Amino acid sequence: MCLRRSWGGDCFDYFDVDEHRFVFYVIDVAGHGVGAALLSISVLNLLRSGSVADVTQPAAVLALLNRFFPMEQHKDKYFTAWYGVYDRRSRCLTYASAGHPAAVLWHGQGIEVLPGRGLAVGMFPEVTYQTQERVMPPGAKVYLFSDGVYEIPVEPQGELWGREALHQLLATGISPQALLPKIPRPAGGWPDDLCLLQVGFA
């Protein structure tokens, strides 16, 4: 689910590559408004168009996006991204991150933060991204989210709600629908777009 106060740059998508593999990803364009929304839609359309030679190589896909969307050609807008490919035969998830919050794996015994790092897309040319792998246990869930889910000021101190508080809720295996009412909502509304995706593995 993605929630916006107005036009924004949070976006997620998923699609089958073939009968064995599927892709899912989240992006978060810096800023708000029509410009951020148009950039996120452009990325989605590119990945859906068939123009990317091999969508099953996460690091290569992020490197291609970094070449296609330099921030100086998009009104200084860059975006973070988390991109994964799951193979049902091997139960292996391969993924790469471009400055995006780390995904969280729930496997019935608690949670595991999936490692991954890299610079946001569009900031610097010739960035190298790293692909990681993790075998998914039966019944596992992977949570992907934008930073708007946890960078929320909490009254009266004005401190951020924070990633640790979010992780404590994710450790219960909670659904996005059940999680939403538990996320603090300041009187003026959430200060940023929210994007939260849960992917289950039978």
PDB file of C-alpha atoms in Angstrom:
ATOM      1  CA  MET A   1       0.000   0.000   0.000  1.00  0.00           C
ATOM      2  CA  CYS A   2       1.106   3.573  -0.726  1.00  0.00           C
ATOM      3  CA  LEU A   3      -0.463   6.581   0.988  1.00  0.00           C
ATOM      4  CA  ARG A   4       0.081  10.153  -0.150  1.00  0.00           C
ATOM      5  CA  ARG A   5      -1.102  13.532   1.049  1.00  0.00           C
ATOM      6  CA  SER A   6      -0.961  14.664  -2.594  1.00  0.00           C
ATOM      7  CA  TRP A   7       1.084  13.712  -5.637  1.00  0.00           C
ATOM      8  CA  GLY A   8       4.232  11.966  -4.497  1.00  0.00           C
ATOM      9  CA  GLY A   9       7.119   9.790  -5.555  1.00  0.00           C
ATOM     10  CA  ASP A  10       6.615   6.546  -3.612  1.00  0.00           C
ATOM     11  CA  CYS A  11       5.863   3.636  -5.911  1.00  0.00           C
ATOM     12  CA  PHE A  12       5.902  -0.165  -5.862  1.00  0.00           C
ATOM     13  CA  ASP A  13       5.285  -2.808  -8.495  1.00  0.00           C
ATOM     14  CA  TYR A  14       5.560  -6.539  -9.072  1.00  0.00           C
ATOM     15  CA  PHE A  15       5.298  -8.781 -12.122  1.00  0.00           C
ATOM     16  CA  ASP A  16       6.076 -12.296 -13.296  1.00  0.00           C
ATOM     17  CA  VAL A  17       9.150 -12.794 -15.463  1.00  0.00           C
ATOM     18  CA  ASP A  18       8.175 -16.374 -16.313  1.00  0.00           C
ATOM     19  CA  GLU A  19       6.422 -19.269 -14.579  1.00  0.00           C
ATOM     20  CA  HIS A  20       9.240 -19.561 -12.023  1.00  0.00           C
ATOM     21  CA  ARG A  21      10.394 -16.023 -11.268  1.00  0.00           C
ATOM     22  CA  PHE A  22       8.821 -12.744 -10.293  1.00  0.00           C
ATOM     23  CA  VAL A  23      10.103  -9.224  -9.678  1.00  0.00           C
ATOM     24  CA  PHE A  24       9.034  -6.821  -6.950  1.00  0.00           C
ATOM     25  CA  TYR A  25      10.440  -3.448  -5.996  1.00  0.00           C
ATOM     26  CA  VAL A  26       9.877  -0.158  -4.188  1.00  0.00           C
ATOM     27  CA  ILE A  27      11.159   3.283  -5.154  1.00  0.00           C
ATOM     28  CA  ASP A  28      11.018   6.599  -3.303  1.00  0.00           C
ATOM     29  CA  VAL A  29      11.657   9.766  -5.281  1.00  0.00           C
ATOM     30  CA  ALA A  30      13.022  12.693  -3.290  1.00  0.00           C
ATOM     31  CA  GLY A  31      10.483  15.458  -2.819  1.00  0.00           C
ATOM     32  CA  HIS A  32       6.777  15.672  -3.496  1.00  0.00           C
ATOM     33  CA  GLY A  33       4.412  16.891  -6.161  1.00  0.00           C
ATOM     34  CA  VAL A  34       3.840  16.155  -9.816  1.00  0.00           C
ATOM     35  CA  GLY A  35       7.555  16.036 -10.673  1.00  0.00           C
ATOM     36  CA  ALA A  36       8.261  13.273  -8.167  1.00  0.00           C
ATOM     37  CA  ALA A  37       5.185  11.334  -9.285  1.00  0.00           C
ATOM     38  CA  LEU A  38       6.124  11.587 -12.969  1.00  0.00           C
ATOM     39  CA  LEU A  39       9.635  10.299 -12.293  1.00  0.00           C
ATOM     40  CA  SER A  40       8.329   7.292 -10.355  1.00  0.00           C
ATOM     41  CA  ILE A  41       5.880   6.512 -13.175  1.00  0.00           C
ATOM     42  CA  SER A  42       8.694   6.799 -15.730  1.00  0.00           C
ATOM     43  CA  VAL A  43      10.730   4.211 -13.826  1.00  0.00           C
ATOM     44  CA  LEU A  44       7.736   1.884 -13.546  1.00  0.00           C
ATOM     45  CA  ASN A  45       6.965   2.217 -17.264  1.00  0.00           C
ATOM     46  CA  LEU A  46      10.584   1.507 -18.228  1.00  0.00           C
ATOM     47  CA  LEU A  47      10.721  -1.677 -16.155  1.00  0.00           C
ATOM     48  CA  ARG A  48       7.356  -2.821 -17.528  1.00  0.00           C
ATOM     49  CA  SER A  49       8.096  -1.943 -21.160  1.00  0.00           C
ATOM     50  CA  GLY A  50      10.447  -4.809 -22.003  1.00  0.00           C
ATOM     51  CA  SER A  51      13.225  -2.320 -22.795  1.00  0.00           C
ATOM     52  CA  VAL A  52      15.445  -3.676 -20.003  1.00  0.00           C
ATOM     53  CA  ALA A  53      17.410  -6.586 -21.432  1.00  0.00           C
ATOM     54  CA  ASP A  54      17.383  -8.704 -18.270  1.00  0.00           C
ATOM     55  CA  VAL A  55      15.130  -7.710 -15.373  1.00  0.00           C
ATOM     56  CA  THR A  56      16.356 -10.689 -13.303  1.00  0.00           C
ATOM     57  CA  GLN A  57      19.723  -9.115 -12.395  1.00  0.00           C
ATOM     58  CA  PRO A  58      19.024  -6.628  -9.562  1.00  0.00           C
ATOM     59  CA  ALA A  59      22.404  -4.881  -9.454  1.00  0.00           C
ATOM     60  CA  ALA A  60      22.481  -4.483 -13.240  1.00  0.00           C
ATOM     61  CA  VAL A  61      18.923  -3.105 -13.261  1.00  0.00           C
ATOM     62  CA  LEU A  62      19.796  -0.460 -10.660  1.00  0.00           C
ATOM     63  CA  ALA A  63      22.950   0.475 -12.583  1.00  0.00           C
ATOM     64  CA  LEU A  64      20.877   0.888 -15.748  1.00  0.00           C
ATOM     65  CA  LEU A  65      18.364   3.104 -13.935  1.00  0.00           C
ATOM     66  CA  ASN A  66      21.246   5.182 -12.602  1.00  0.00           C
ATOM     67  CA  ARG A  67      22.427   5.784 -16.170  1.00  0.00           C
ATOM     68  CA  PHE A  68      18.933   6.512 -17.505  1.00  0.00           C
ATOM     69  CA  PHE A  69      17.821   8.906 -14.765  1.00  0.00           C
ATOM     70  CA  PRO A  70      20.674  11.302 -13.835  1.00  0.00           C
ATOM     71  CA  MET A  71      19.303  13.903 -11.439  1.00  0.00           C
ATOM     72  CA  GLU A  72      20.609  16.842 -13.485  1.00  0.00           C
ATOM     73  CA  GLN A  73      18.240  15.804 -16.283  1.00  0.00           C
ATOM     74  CA  HIS A  74      15.262  15.425 -13.929  1.00  0.00           C
ATOM     75  CA  LYS A  75      15.166  18.737 -12.060  1.00  0.00           C
ATOM     76  CA  ASP A  76      17.673  17.486  -9.468  1.00  0.00           C
ATOM     77  CA  LYS A  77      15.421  14.624  -8.419  1.00  0.00           C
ATOM     78  CA  TYR A  78      16.954  11.314  -7.399  1.00  0.00           C
ATOM     79  CA  PHE A  79      15.374   8.235  -5.875  1.00  0.00           C
ATOM     80  CA  THR A  80      16.113   5.326  -3.597  1.00  0.00           C
ATOM     81  CA  ALA A  81      15.169   1.832  -4.715  1.00  0.00           C
ATOM     82  CA  TRP A  82      15.000  -1.751  -3.491  1.00  0.00           C
ATOM     83  CA  TYR A  83      14.710  -4.351  -6.259  1.00  0.00           C
ATOM     84  CA  GLY A  84      14.259  -8.095  -5.809  1.00  0.00           C
ATOM     85  CA  VAL A  85      13.762 -11.231  -7.906  1.00  0.00           C
ATOM     86  CA  TYR A  86      12.381 -14.436  -6.413  1.00  0.00           C
ATOM     87  CA  ASP A  87      12.855 -17.887  -7.971  1.00  0.00           C
ATOM     88  CA  ARG A  88      10.143 -20.316  -6.867  1.00  0.00           C
ATOM     89  CA  ARG A  89      12.266 -23.360  -7.777  1.00  0.00           C
ATOM     90  CA  SER A  90      15.245 -22.572  -5.544  1.00  0.00           C
ATOM     91  CA  ARG A  91      13.310 -20.358  -3.093  1.00  0.00           C
ATOM     92  CA  CYS A  92      16.163 -17.892  -3.566  1.00  0.00           C
ATOM     93  CA  LEU A  93      15.572 -14.153  -3.360  1.00  0.00           C
ATOM     94  CA  THR A  94      18.204 -12.031  -5.097  1.00  0.00           C
ATOM     95  CA  TYR A  95      18.061  -8.315  -4.440  1.00  0.00           C
ATOM     96  CA  ALA A  96      19.952  -5.032  -4.502  1.00  0.00           C
ATOM     97  CA  SER A  97      19.450  -1.680  -2.815  1.00  0.00           C
ATOM     98  CA  ALA A  98      20.123   1.868  -3.951  1.00  0.00           C
ATOM     99  CA  GLY A  99      20.097   3.896  -0.755  1.00  0.00           C
ATOM    100  CA  HIS A 100      16.747   2.461   0.293  1.00  0.00           C
ATOM    101  CA  PRO A 101      15.747   1.377   3.826  1.00  0.00           C
ATOM    102  CA  ALA A 102      16.718  -2.252   4.378  1.00  0.00           C
ATOM    103  CA  ALA A 103      14.030  -4.865   3.805  1.00  0.00           C
ATOM    104  CA  VAL A 104      12.893  -6.900   6.795  1.00  0.00           C
ATOM    105  CA  LEU A 105      12.433 -10.679   6.677  1.00  0.00           C
ATOM    106  CA  TRP A 106       9.943 -12.283   9.082  1.00  0.00           C
ATOM    107  CA  HIS A 107      10.328 -16.050   9.431  1.00  0.00           C
ATOM    108  CA  GLY A 108       8.202 -17.046  12.423  1.00  0.00           C
ATOM    109  CA  GLN A 109      11.028 -16.750  14.948  1.00  0.00           C
ATOM    110  CA  GLY A 110      11.330 -12.992  14.726  1.00  0.00           C
ATOM    111  CA  ILE A 111      12.815 -10.746  12.080  1.00  0.00           C
ATOM    112  CA  GLU A 112      16.053 -10.402  10.145  1.00  0.00           C
ATOM    113  CA  VAL A 113      17.180  -7.174   8.505  1.00  0.00           C
ATOM    114  CA  LEU A 114      18.363  -8.032   5.001  1.00  0.00           C
ATOM    115  CA  PRO A 115      21.720  -6.349   4.375  1.00  0.00           C
ATOM    116  CA  GLY A 116      22.139  -4.097   1.392  1.00  0.00           C
ATOM    117  CA  ARG A 117      23.659  -0.740   0.644  1.00  0.00           C
ATOM    118  CA  GLY A 118      24.314   1.528  -2.287  1.00  0.00           C
ATOM    119  CA  LEU A 119      23.928   5.136  -3.375  1.00  0.00           C
ATOM    120  CA  ALA A 120      20.574   6.507  -4.466  1.00  0.00           C
ATOM    121  CA  VAL A 121      19.803   6.369  -8.180  1.00  0.00           C
ATOM    122  CA  GLY A 122      20.687   9.469 -10.181  1.00  0.00           C
ATOM    123  CA  MET A 123      23.145  11.104  -7.803  1.00  0.00           C
ATOM    124  CA  PHE A 124      26.455   9.996  -9.324  1.00  0.00           C
ATOM    125  CA  PRO A 125      27.377   8.314 -12.625  1.00  0.00           C
ATOM    126  CA  GLU A 126      28.975   4.871 -12.817  1.00  0.00           C
ATOM    127  CA  VAL A 127      27.781   3.683  -9.407  1.00  0.00           C
ATOM    128  CA  THR A 128      28.271  -0.029  -8.714  1.00  0.00           C
ATOM    129  CA  TYR A 129      25.501  -1.911  -6.927  1.00  0.00           C
ATOM    130  CA  GLN A 130      25.786  -5.254  -5.150  1.00  0.00           C
ATOM    131  CA  THR A 131      23.394  -8.182  -5.475  1.00  0.00           C
ATOM    132  CA  GLN A 132      22.621 -10.141  -2.306  1.00  0.00           C
ATOM    133  CA  GLU A 133      20.944 -13.539  -1.935  1.00  0.00           C
ATOM    134  CA  ARG A 134      18.751 -15.119   0.726  1.00  0.00           C
ATOM    135  CA  VAL A 135      16.833 -18.409   0.673  1.00  0.00           C
ATOM    136  CA  MET A 136      13.264 -17.844   1.847  1.00  0.00           C
ATOM    137  CA  PRO A 137      11.997 -20.205   4.568  1.00  0.00           C
ATOM    138  CA  PRO A 138       8.470 -21.582   4.069  1.00  0.00           C
ATOM    139  CA  GLY A 139       5.884 -19.127   5.363  1.00  0.00           C
ATOM    140  CA  ALA A 140       8.329 -16.222   5.381  1.00  0.00           C
ATOM    141  CA  LYS A 141       7.325 -12.622   4.730  1.00  0.00           C
ATOM    142  CA  VAL A 142       9.434  -9.764   3.414  1.00  0.00           C
ATOM    143  CA  TYR A 143       8.493  -6.191   4.268  1.00  0.00           C
ATOM    144  CA  LEU A 144       9.566  -3.302   2.042  1.00  0.00           C
ATOM    145  CA  PHE A 145       8.865   0.287   2.982  1.00  0.00           C
ATOM    146  CA  SER A 146       9.849   3.886   2.384  1.00  0.00           C
ATOM    147  CA  ASP A 147      11.330   6.066   5.111  1.00  0.00           C
ATOM    148  CA  GLY A 148       8.007   7.878   5.487  1.00  0.00           C
ATOM    149  CA  VAL A 149       6.744   4.876   7.463  1.00  0.00           C
ATOM    150  CA  TYR A 150       9.097   5.515  10.403  1.00  0.00           C
ATOM    151  CA  GLU A 151      10.461   9.078  10.075  1.00  0.00           C
ATOM    152  CA  ILE A 152       7.445  10.503  11.894  1.00  0.00           C
ATOM    153  CA  PRO A 153       7.758  13.110  14.659  1.00  0.00           C
ATOM    154  CA  VAL A 154       6.190  12.000  17.927  1.00  0.00           C
ATOM    155  CA  GLU A 155       4.823  14.594  20.349  1.00  0.00           C
ATOM    156  CA  PRO A 156       5.621  16.196  22.682  1.00  0.00           C
ATOM    157  CA  GLN A 157       9.395  15.810  22.260  1.00  0.00           C
ATOM    158  CA  GLY A 158       9.246  15.896  18.475  1.00  0.00           C
ATOM    159  CA  GLU A 159      11.584  12.895  18.238  1.00  0.00           C
ATOM    160  CA  LEU A 160      11.113  10.487  15.376  1.00  0.00           C
ATOM    161  CA  TRP A 161       9.042   7.345  15.910  1.00  0.00           C
ATOM    162  CA  GLY A 162      11.926   5.461  14.329  1.00  0.00           C
ATOM    163  CA  ARG A 163      12.871   2.266  12.600  1.00  0.00           C
ATOM    164  CA  GLU A 164      13.302   0.297  15.840  1.00  0.00           C
ATOM    165  CA  ALA A 165       9.661   0.890  16.800  1.00  0.00           C
ATOM    166  CA  LEU A 166       8.574  -0.202  13.328  1.00  0.00           C
ATOM    167  CA  HIS A 167      10.697  -3.352  13.544  1.00  0.00           C
ATOM    168  CA  GLN A 168       9.088  -4.290  16.850  1.00  0.00           C
ATOM    169  CA  LEU A 169       5.695  -4.368  15.137  1.00  0.00           C
ATOM    170  CA  LEU A 170       7.014  -6.223  12.085  1.00  0.00           C
ATOM    171  CA  ALA A 171       8.429  -8.896  14.412  1.00  0.00           C
ATOM    172  CA  THR A 172       4.845  -9.995  15.063  1.00  0.00           C
ATOM    173  CA  GLY A 173       4.248 -10.771  11.371  1.00  0.00           C
ATOM    174  CA  ILE A 174       1.617  -8.040  11.206  1.00  0.00           C
ATOM    175  CA  SER A 175      -0.187  -7.251   7.959  1.00  0.00           C
ATOM    176  CA  PRO A 176       0.099  -3.777   6.370  1.00  0.00           C
ATOM    177  CA  GLN A 177      -3.621  -3.230   6.990  1.00  0.00           C
ATOM    178  CA  ALA A 178      -3.243  -3.985  10.698  1.00  0.00           C
ATOM    179  CA  LEU A 179      -0.022  -1.981  10.948  1.00  0.00           C
ATOM    180  CA  LEU A 180      -1.422   1.244   9.525  1.00  0.00           C
ATOM    181  CA  PRO A 181      -3.535   2.225  12.588  1.00  0.00           C
ATOM    182  CA  LYS A 182      -0.504   1.622  14.831  1.00  0.00           C
ATOM    183  CA  ILE A 183       1.716   4.100  12.991  1.00  0.00           C
ATOM    184  CA  PRO A 184       1.698   7.454  14.825  1.00  0.00           C
ATOM    185  CA  ARG A 185      -0.181  10.148  12.951  1.00  0.00           C
ATOM    186  CA  PRO A 186       0.624  13.749  13.937  1.00  0.00           C
ATOM    187  CA  ALA A 187      -2.226  16.229  14.178  1.00  0.00           C
ATOM    188  CA  GLY A 188      -1.292  17.763  10.849  1.00  0.00           C
ATOM    189  CA  GLY A 189      -1.116  14.392   9.130  1.00  0.00           C
ATOM    190  CA  TRP A 190       1.862  12.308   8.068  1.00  0.00           C
ATOM    191  CA  PRO A 191       4.739  14.523   6.942  1.00  0.00           C
ATOM    192  CA  ASP A 192       5.801  12.231   4.093  1.00  0.00           C
ATOM    193  CA  ASP A 193       4.428   9.655   1.691  1.00  0.00           C
ATOM    194  CA  LEU A 194       4.046   6.154   3.144  1.00  0.00           C
ATOM    195  CA  CYS A 195       4.766   2.989   1.197  1.00  0.00           C
ATOM    196  CA  LEU A 196       4.625  -0.474   2.745  1.00  0.00           C
ATOM    197  CA  LEU A 197       4.698  -3.759   0.830  1.00  0.00           C
ATOM    198  CA  GLN A 198       4.476  -7.260   2.312  1.00  0.00           C
ATOM    199  CA  VAL A 199       5.409 -10.245   0.141  1.00  0.00           C
ATOM    200  CA  GLY A 200       4.606 -13.730   1.423  1.00  0.00           C
ATOM    201  CA  PHE A 201       6.414 -16.955   0.491  1.00  0.00           C
ATOM    202  CA  ALA A 202       4.373 -20.157   0.825  1.00  0.00           C
TER     203      ALA A 202
END
